[in-house]
Amino acid sequence: MMNGDIMNRVGAVTCITLFTLQLLLVLLSWMISSAQTDSTLHSLLSGEGVRWMVGSFATSLSNPIGAYLLLCIVAWGTASKAQIHHAMADALRRRHLTYRQRFALRMSVITAVIMVALWLYLILAPQPVLLSAIGEWVPSSFSRGMIPVLAFIITAVSLVYGSFSGMFSSLADAYKALWHGPKVAAPIVPIYILVVMLLSSLEFVFC
């Protein structure tokens, strides 16, 4: 309970700080643009600024970073509930694992190898479908999809381990593992929204 209270206090102070910075940016952009009519800064209180704030709110939140963060949180939560990291650590330290844990690790490794092999095939094949039209790695579907693919592989491998090791005794347990990460990370959502809006506002004002 104490840790939760501390987290809530820290989150509240962080949100207030970010909101205050947002207000200061709004006032600063208006003051500079009013005092210097030839300034290249964009005022957030001008007609253009108000239209931008209202019209681009959802667009700013839907940037790829948010999607990457969500996928990574899901992967982390699933791996955490499956406890695959504990089994891997014990295996590397040559600690005793039950037969079921060893079998689950083998199945997880097989799953990871198959998925990585398929991914590499789509990159290294004679006509790689994940590279750009001229064969470049960046920018391409490969570079844009690297984080989502890795998160998906971690999630899938964790589900396989959890199922074979007995950590997930039913489909409900597996599904619960998928939203464990977002549940734990829920307190950072307001902070994320305010950070994205502040960064987007800074980009609008100064660019």
mmCIF file of N, CA and C in Angstrom, residues 14-86:
data_model
loop_
_atom_site.group_PDB
_atom_site.id
_atom_site.type_symbol
_atom_site.label_atom_id
_atom_site.label_comp_id
_atom_site.label_asym_id
_atom_site.label_seq_id
_atom_site.Cartn_x
_atom_site.Cartn_y
_atom_site.Cartn_z
ATOM 1 N N THR A 14 4.422 14.588 -11.139
ATOM 2 C CA THR A 14 4.933 14.599 -12.512
ATOM 3 C C THR A 14 3.908 15.173 -13.471
ATOM 4 N N CYS A 15 2.644 14.775 -13.311
ATOM 5 C CA CYS A 15 1.589 15.294 -14.186
ATOM 6 C C CYS A 15 1.405 16.794 -13.999
ATOM 7 N N ILE A 16 1.429 17.253 -12.760
ATOM 8 C CA ILE A 16 1.284 18.691 -12.497
ATOM 9 C C ILE A 16 2.447 19.464 -13.119
ATOM 10 N N THR A 17 3.650 18.914 -13.009
ATOM 11 C CA THR A 17 4.829 19.566 -13.587
ATOM 12 C C THR A 17 4.715 19.662 -15.102
ATOM 13 N N LEU A 18 4.317 18.560 -15.731
ATOM 14 C CA LEU A 18 4.181 18.558 -17.188
ATOM 15 C C LEU A 18 3.073 19.507 -17.637
ATOM 16 N N PHE A 19 1.967 19.539 -16.907
ATOM 17 C CA PHE A 19 0.869 20.436 -17.257
ATOM 18 C C PHE A 19 1.292 21.894 -17.101
ATOM 19 N N THR A 20 2.068 22.179 -16.060
ATOM 20 C CA THR A 20 2.574 23.537 -15.857
ATOM 21 C C THR A 20 3.508 23.958 -16.987
ATOM 22 N N LEU A 21 4.376 23.041 -17.402
ATOM 23 C CA LEU A 21 5.276 23.326 -18.521
ATOM 24 C C LEU A 21 4.489 23.584 -19.805
ATOM 25 N N GLN A 22 3.399 22.840 -19.985
ATOM 26 C CA GLN A 22 2.551 23.047 -21.163
ATOM 27 C C GLN A 22 1.944 24.445 -21.138
ATOM 28 N N LEU A 23 1.434 24.874 -19.981
ATOM 29 C CA LEU A 23 0.863 26.212 -19.862
ATOM 30 C C LEU A 23 1.915 27.289 -20.095
ATOM 31 N N LEU A 24 3.112 27.086 -19.551
ATOM 32 C CA LEU A 24 4.185 28.060 -19.754
ATOM 33 C C LEU A 24 4.567 28.163 -21.226
ATOM 34 N N LEU A 25 4.566 27.031 -21.905
ATOM 35 C CA LEU A 25 4.878 27.052 -23.333
ATOM 36 C C LEU A 25 3.813 27.816 -24.110
ATOM 37 N N VAL A 26 2.547 27.608 -23.751
ATOM 38 C CA VAL A 26 1.457 28.332 -24.412
ATOM 39 C C VAL A 26 1.631 29.836 -24.226
ATOM 40 N N LEU A 27 1.876 30.266 -22.993
ATOM 41 C CA LEU A 27 2.049 31.691 -22.709
ATOM 42 C C LEU A 27 3.306 32.247 -23.373
ATOM 43 N N LEU A 28 4.394 31.490 -23.312
ATOM 44 C CA LEU A 28 5.650 31.948 -23.902
ATOM 45 C C LEU A 28 5.515 32.118 -25.408
ATOM 46 N N SER A 29 4.886 31.166 -26.062
ATOM 47 C CA SER A 29 4.730 31.266 -27.516
ATOM 48 C C SER A 29 3.867 32.473 -27.890
ATOM 49 N N TRP A 30 2.841 32.746 -27.085
ATOM 50 C CA TRP A 30 1.980 33.904 -27.354
ATOM 51 C C TRP A 30 2.723 35.215 -27.121
ATOM 52 N N MET A 31 3.497 35.292 -26.025
ATOM 53 C CA MET A 31 4.225 36.520 -25.702
ATOM 54 C C MET A 31 5.270 36.821 -26.754
ATOM 55 N N ILE A 32 6.031 35.833 -27.167
ATOM 56 C CA ILE A 32 7.100 36.072 -28.141
ATOM 57 C C ILE A 32 6.516 36.446 -29.496
ATOM 58 N N SER A 33 5.479 35.731 -29.927
ATOM 59 C CA SER A 33 4.886 36.029 -31.234
ATOM 60 C C SER A 33 4.201 37.391 -31.245
ATOM 61 N N SER A 34 3.696 37.838 -30.089
ATOM 62 C CA SER A 34 3.063 39.156 -30.013
ATOM 63 C C SER A 34 4.099 40.270 -29.976
ATOM 64 N N ALA A 35 5.189 40.042 -29.259
ATOM 65 C CA ALA A 35 6.228 41.064 -29.134
ATOM 66 C C ALA A 35 7.079 41.150 -30.393
ATOM 67 N N GLN A 36 7.280 40.036 -31.062
ATOM 68 C CA GLN A 36 8.097 40.020 -32.270
ATOM 69 C C GLN A 36 7.242 39.480 -33.418
ATOM 70 N N THR A 37 6.666 40.391 -34.139
ATOM 71 C CA THR A 37 5.751 39.983 -35.212
ATOM 72 C C THR A 37 6.455 39.229 -36.338
ATOM 73 N N ASP A 38 7.773 39.463 -36.461
ATOM 74 C CA ASP A 38 8.523 38.774 -37.510
ATOM 75 C C ASP A 38 9.126 37.466 -37.018
ATOM 76 N N SER A 39 8.763 37.047 -35.821
ATOM 77 C CA SER A 39 9.311 35.817 -35.255
ATOM 78 C C SER A 39 8.779 34.601 -36.008
ATOM 79 N N THR A 40 9.610 33.603 -36.122
ATOM 80 C CA THR A 40 9.203 32.364 -36.803
ATOM 81 C C THR A 40 8.466 31.405 -35.864
ATOM 82 N N LEU A 41 8.351 31.778 -34.602
ATOM 83 C CA LEU A 41 7.644 30.925 -33.651
ATOM 84 C C LEU A 41 6.140 30.953 -33.929
ATOM 85 N N HIS A 42 5.497 29.823 -33.677
ATOM 86 C CA HIS A 42 4.057 29.715 -33.857
ATOM 87 C C HIS A 42 3.376 29.792 -32.494
ATOM 88 N N SER A 43 2.417 30.689 -32.370
ATOM 89 C CA SER A 43 1.706 30.843 -31.105
ATOM 90 C C SER A 43 0.621 29.787 -30.963
ATOM 91 N N LEU A 44 0.575 29.162 -29.787
ATOM 92 C CA LEU A 44 -0.462 28.167 -29.522
ATOM 93 C C LEU A 44 -1.818 28.810 -29.229
ATOM 94 N N LEU A 45 -1.827 30.132 -29.011
ATOM 95 C CA LEU A 45 -3.084 30.835 -28.758
ATOM 96 C C LEU A 45 -3.628 31.520 -30.005
ATOM 97 N N SER A 46 -2.905 31.405 -31.106
ATOM 98 C CA SER A 46 -3.397 31.964 -32.366
ATOM 99 C C SER A 46 -4.440 31.017 -32.951
ATOM 100 N N GLY A 47 -5.101 31.500 -34.014
ATOM 101 C CA GLY A 47 -6.085 30.639 -34.674
ATOM 102 C C GLY A 47 -5.453 29.357 -35.177
ATOM 103 N N GLU A 48 -4.257 29.503 -35.747
ATOM 104 C CA GLU A 48 -3.540 28.330 -36.243
ATOM 105 C C GLU A 48 -3.207 27.377 -35.096
ATOM 106 N N GLY A 49 -2.765 27.960 -33.968
ATOM 107 C CA GLY A 49 -2.388 27.134 -32.828
ATOM 108 C C GLY A 49 -3.561 26.398 -32.213
ATOM 109 N N VAL A 50 -4.696 27.091 -32.084
ATOM 110 C CA VAL A 50 -5.891 26.452 -31.523
ATOM 111 C C VAL A 50 -6.364 25.325 -32.432
ATOM 112 N N ARG A 51 -6.365 25.591 -33.752
ATOM 113 C CA ARG A 51 -6.767 24.538 -34.696
ATOM 114 C C ARG A 51 -5.832 23.348 -34.597
ATOM 115 N N TRP A 52 -4.531 23.610 -34.425
ATOM 116 C CA TRP A 52 -3.566 22.512 -34.309
ATOM 117 C C TRP A 52 -3.800 21.702 -33.041
ATOM 118 N N MET A 53 -4.005 22.374 -31.917
ATOM 119 C CA MET A 53 -4.186 21.664 -30.655
ATOM 120 C C MET A 53 -5.437 20.798 -30.672
ATOM 121 N N VAL A 54 -6.519 21.331 -31.243
ATOM 122 C CA VAL A 54 -7.767 20.569 -31.269
ATOM 123 C C VAL A 54 -7.714 19.452 -32.311
ATOM 124 N N GLY A 55 -7.178 19.772 -33.481
ATOM 125 C CA GLY A 55 -7.208 18.816 -34.582
ATOM 126 C C GLY A 55 -6.150 17.741 -34.541
ATOM 127 N N SER A 56 -5.037 17.987 -33.860
ATOM 128 C CA SER A 56 -3.932 17.027 -33.900
ATOM 129 C C SER A 56 -3.754 16.262 -32.596
ATOM 130 N N PHE A 57 -4.691 16.411 -31.660
ATOM 131 C CA PHE A 57 -4.537 15.741 -30.365
ATOM 132 C C PHE A 57 -4.455 14.228 -30.533
ATOM 133 N N ALA A 58 -5.431 13.660 -31.237
ATOM 134 C CA ALA A 58 -5.438 12.203 -31.426
ATOM 135 C C ALA A 58 -4.269 11.759 -32.287
ATOM 136 N N THR A 59 -3.938 12.573 -33.297
ATOM 137 C CA THR A 59 -2.820 12.214 -34.173
ATOM 138 C C THR A 59 -1.506 12.166 -33.409
ATOM 139 N N SER A 60 -1.313 13.106 -32.499
ATOM 140 C CA SER A 60 -0.079 13.131 -31.707
ATOM 141 C C SER A 60 0.035 11.889 -30.826
ATOM 142 N N LEU A 61 -1.093 11.443 -30.279
ATOM 143 C CA LEU A 61 -1.064 10.274 -29.398
ATOM 144 C C LEU A 61 -0.905 8.972 -30.166
ATOM 145 N N SER A 62 -1.231 8.991 -31.446
ATOM 146 C CA SER A 62 -1.175 7.758 -32.237
ATOM 147 C C SER A 62 0.155 7.586 -32.954
ATOM 148 N N ASN A 63 1.208 8.204 -32.455
ATOM 149 C CA ASN A 63 2.516 8.067 -33.093
ATOM 150 C C ASN A 63 3.065 6.660 -32.860
ATOM 151 N N PRO A 64 4.007 6.222 -33.704
ATOM 152 C CA PRO A 64 4.527 4.860 -33.595
ATOM 153 C C PRO A 64 5.155 4.538 -32.239
ATOM 154 N N ILE A 65 5.718 5.536 -31.553
ATOM 155 C CA ILE A 65 6.353 5.273 -30.265
ATOM 156 C C ILE A 65 5.345 4.695 -29.273
ATOM 157 N N GLY A 66 4.133 5.245 -29.281
ATOM 158 C CA GLY A 66 3.101 4.733 -28.394
ATOM 159 C C GLY A 66 2.754 3.289 -28.697
ATOM 160 N N ALA A 67 2.655 2.962 -29.990
ATOM 161 C CA ALA A 67 2.359 1.579 -30.381
ATOM 162 C C ALA A 67 3.499 0.648 -29.985
ATOM 163 N N TYR A 68 4.742 1.087 -30.224
ATOM 164 C CA TYR A 68 5.892 0.271 -29.835
ATOM 165 C C TYR A 68 5.912 0.038 -28.324
ATOM 166 N N LEU A 69 5.630 1.105 -27.580
ATOM 167 C CA LEU A 69 5.642 1.001 -26.123
ATOM 168 C C LEU A 69 4.582 0.013 -25.639
ATOM 169 N N LEU A 70 3.393 0.072 -26.225
ATOM 170 C CA LEU A 70 2.323 -0.839 -25.827
ATOM 171 C C LEU A 70 2.687 -2.289 -26.122
ATOM 172 N N LEU A 71 3.237 -2.548 -27.304
ATOM 173 C CA LEU A 71 3.622 -3.909 -27.667
ATOM 174 C C LEU A 71 4.714 -4.441 -26.740
ATOM 175 N N CYS A 72 5.674 -3.589 -26.406
ATOM 176 C CA CYS A 72 6.752 -4.010 -25.500
ATOM 177 C C CYS A 72 6.215 -4.281 -24.100
ATOM 178 N N ILE A 73 5.241 -3.486 -23.664
ATOM 179 C CA ILE A 73 4.633 -3.700 -22.347
ATOM 180 C C ILE A 73 3.885 -5.030 -22.324
ATOM 181 N N VAL A 74 3.174 -5.354 -23.408
ATOM 182 C CA VAL A 74 2.466 -6.635 -23.490
ATOM 183 C C VAL A 74 3.465 -7.795 -23.448
ATOM 184 N N ALA A 75 4.565 -7.661 -24.203
ATOM 185 C CA ALA A 75 5.590 -8.712 -24.218
ATOM 186 C C ALA A 75 6.215 -8.886 -22.840
ATOM 187 N N TRP A 76 6.542 -7.775 -22.195
ATOM 188 C CA TRP A 76 7.132 -7.858 -20.854
ATOM 189 C C TRP A 76 6.171 -8.494 -19.863
ATOM 190 N N GLY A 77 4.905 -8.095 -19.905
ATOM 191 C CA GLY A 77 3.921 -8.643 -18.972
ATOM 192 C C GLY A 77 3.711 -10.129 -19.165
ATOM 193 N N THR A 78 3.662 -10.567 -20.416
ATOM 194 C CA THR A 78 3.471 -11.993 -20.698
ATOM 195 C C THR A 78 4.671 -12.808 -20.220
ATOM 196 N N ALA A 79 5.876 -12.310 -20.501
ATOM 197 C CA ALA A 79 7.078 -13.000 -20.051
ATOM 198 C C ALA A 79 7.165 -13.042 -18.533
ATOM 199 N N SER A 80 6.737 -11.954 -17.900
ATOM 200 C CA SER A 80 6.773 -11.895 -16.441
ATOM 201 C C SER A 80 5.826 -12.908 -15.823
ATOM 202 N N LYS A 81 4.610 -13.010 -16.356
ATOM 203 C CA LYS A 81 3.641 -13.967 -15.815
ATOM 204 C C LYS A 81 4.055 -15.408 -16.096
ATOM 205 N N ALA A 82 4.680 -15.633 -17.251
ATOM 206 C CA ALA A 82 5.131 -16.984 -17.581
ATOM 207 C C ALA A 82 6.367 -17.377 -16.784
ATOM 208 N N GLN A 83 7.100 -16.378 -16.275
ATOM 209 C CA GLN A 83 8.333 -16.577 -15.519
ATOM 210 C C GLN A 83 9.400 -17.299 -16.339
ATOM 211 N N ILE A 84 9.392 -17.023 -17.630
ATOM 212 C CA ILE A 84 10.386 -17.652 -18.496
ATOM 213 C C ILE A 84 11.785 -17.135 -18.208
ATOM 214 N N HIS A 85 11.890 -15.886 -17.740
ATOM 215 C CA HIS A 85 13.210 -15.326 -17.444
ATOM 216 C C HIS A 85 13.857 -16.038 -16.260
ATOM 217 N N HIS A 86 13.053 -16.476 -15.295
ATOM 218 C CA HIS A 86 13.606 -17.235 -14.167
ATOM 219 C C HIS A 86 14.129 -18.591 -14.634
#
